XYZ file of C-alpha atoms in Angstrom:
89
model
C -120.399 31.913 77.073
C -117.010 32.882 75.657
C -115.123 30.845 73.096
C -111.960 31.612 71.162
C -111.953 29.046 68.391
C -114.736 28.049 66.025
C -114.699 24.398 67.135
C -115.401 25.497 70.719
C -118.911 26.767 69.911
C -120.629 23.361 69.565
C -118.715 22.071 72.598
C -119.848 25.084 74.630
C -123.457 24.434 73.576
C -123.181 20.817 74.716
C -121.638 21.911 78.016
C -124.500 24.369 78.521
C -127.048 21.593 77.929
C -125.191 19.273 80.325
C -124.993 21.945 83.023
C -128.710 22.670 82.719
C -129.594 19.008 83.126
C -127.137 18.528 85.993
C -128.723 21.413 87.904
C -131.945 19.436 88.132
C -130.079 16.766 90.080
C -132.477 14.209 91.569
C -135.440 15.813 89.830
C -134.315 14.521 86.419
C -136.937 12.514 84.573
C -135.888 9.256 82.943
C -135.700 10.747 79.433
C -133.715 13.741 80.762
C -131.292 11.364 82.454
C -130.800 9.614 79.099
C -130.312 13.012 77.400
C -127.664 13.889 79.984
C -125.801 10.640 79.401
C -125.977 11.110 75.621
C -124.756 14.713 75.853
C -121.843 13.717 78.113
C -120.872 10.928 75.699
C -121.122 13.282 72.725
C -119.011 15.938 74.465
C -116.354 13.342 75.302
C -116.362 12.004 71.705
C -116.097 15.454 70.108
C -113.358 16.514 72.507
C -111.341 13.386 71.722
C -111.879 13.944 67.977
C -110.594 17.516 68.254
C -107.567 16.448 70.258
C -106.765 13.715 67.735
C -107.128 16.183 64.874
C -104.821 18.684 66.596
C -102.220 15.986 67.280
C -102.457 14.661 63.708
C -102.187 18.154 62.197
C -99.168 19.015 64.331
C -97.563 15.665 63.435
C -98.119 16.277 59.728
C -96.706 19.811 59.974
C -93.695 18.579 61.966
C -93.115 15.726 59.537
C -93.346 18.101 56.582
C -90.883 20.488 58.214
C -88.457 17.668 58.970
C -88.755 16.357 55.421
C -88.107 19.840 54.056
C -85.074 20.255 56.304
C -83.775 16.808 55.343
C -84.212 17.594 51.644
C -82.531 20.951 52.099
C -79.640 19.274 53.918
C -79.291 16.645 51.184
C -79.313 19.323 48.482
C -76.721 21.367 50.372
C -74.450 18.348 50.772
C -74.890 17.469 47.119
C -73.895 20.996 46.056
C -70.884 20.904 48.363
C -69.812 17.560 46.879
C -70.097 19.010 43.378
C -68.080 22.079 44.343
C -65.429 19.944 46.025
C -65.115 17.661 43.013
C -64.824 20.697 40.704
C -62.164 22.204 42.931
C -60.102 19.001 42.842
C -59.991 18.950 39.033
């Protein structure tokens, strides 16, 4: 089972467990059926958590970049204003 990122390992293990249980099909015992449902729920929850984390991290990085650009722009304008006022004197 190949995975590229560290967070994929536990998800791949859950998928492997799910696939193994699904292969049994109609031969699943009651407790195995419950295990399958739990594993599917857990996989869905972890996947959603990872997606939320990725979105949040990219939002924070984008917000930080925009803030930095805005501050840089404000500083640049401030310096230009100072230079213009010095030139007028």
